[in-house]
Amino acid sequence: MYALQVKDLTKVYSSRIRAVDSISFNVESGEIFGLLGPNGAGKTTTIKMISTISRPTSGSILVFGVDAEKHPDKVRELIGYIPQSVSVDGDLTGYENLLIFSKLSYVSKKERDARIIFALEYMGLKERANELVKHYSGGMMRRLEIAQALVNRPKLLILDEPTIGLDPASKTKMWDYLKKMNREFGTTILLTTHDMAEADLLCHRIAIMNAGKIAAIGSPQELKMSVGVEMIKLCLDSSAIEKLVIPDELGKIIGYENSSVIISVENAEKKIPSIVEYLLKRGIKIESISFNKPTLNDVFLKYARVAFEEGESYSQARMTRRVFARRSR
């Protein structure tokens, strides 16, 4: 069974703006699936419809086979949702935040305390459980939000920009916790992000949205390969370069640069050992090897048709950091 099935999903606002325009995709159970796209692409609107916060204009959403429009209450029992904005209460302790959340999630009184303690320990917050959350760092607040989801034990965890506003160290910690949850509990994770490194590191598959539609979908490697071939640059003896010929299965020589030959291949990391072996057998000395490959930034540029919006993303992050700072006074 798929964790999530989205078919012909559409959202039209009263101003006749099609925020989401007939998109379809499936998320496998146990998968980490990413939604990428420029601001205004429809990512958050899609997340809100899947989370039953907003009703679709048309189309269908099935969460583990449950129709989200017909049975939103059942779907809410299956999912955990963490929005971009800070959702924990700074005037309560970490434990109290989870206690209130567990009651709202109808966790039985018998299991409540054990689940809270487990969630705090799992997210590295047990030692700070009885401190007011306003004294937590931004990264700790985010981890407490993940702990809330752990208390509810959702089968599908939905995260809207999970690391926006976090410093690099906190961001790396968050990535580790999310991968750990996915690996140890089999939690299916759906996330939106502007961070290409985050998407590349975490996601098994990615859908790129643009103007309310899905422009491309696939694994990070598949998407990067769709942008173009990879290039290997071999620095050789000049006499070897002049007479160098390589078989088609190893790649194609596309140019020369000083004392180097440039070869286009489909998978540089896999092809390099074979190319090295081929040249050494023929007595050709290799002075250096380098290669470059397409990145998710290149994919974003191709399918979103705009450059990665670092400026707007930075503004969002700065605003979120201010919220974290304000909450921690």
Tab-separated table of C-alpha atoms in Angstrom, residues 6 48 64-65 83 96 104 112 115 117 124 133 204 225 252 264 267 285 294 300 317 321:
chain	number	residue	atom	x	y	z
A	6	VAL	CA	-2.384	12.139	-4.897
A	48	LYS	CA	-2.088	21.850	3.586
A	64	PHE	CA	-2.634	4.718	3.586
A	65	GLY	CA	-5.801	4.060	1.597
A	83	PRO	CA	4.583	23.859	9.768
A	96	GLU	CA	4.322	20.258	29.314
A	104	LEU	CA	-4.980	16.616	22.017
A	112	ARG	CA	1.137	9.054	27.818
A	115	ARG	CA	5.674	8.064	25.189
A	117	ILE	CA	9.793	10.430	28.069
A	124	GLY	CA	18.113	14.482	22.884
A	133	VAL	CA	10.939	26.237	26.005
A	204	HIS	CA	14.725	9.045	-1.795
A	225	MET	CA	21.239	12.739	-14.802
A	252	LYS	CA	33.080	9.970	-25.490
A	264	SER	CA	31.569	12.797	-21.305
A	267	ASN	CA	28.123	8.011	-14.371
A	285	LYS	CA	50.434	7.703	-17.475
A	294	PRO	CA	25.072	18.126	-12.405
A	300	PHE	CA	16.027	23.325	-10.145
A	317	ALA	CA	15.084	32.115	7.213
A	321	ARG	CA	15.369	33.153	13.229
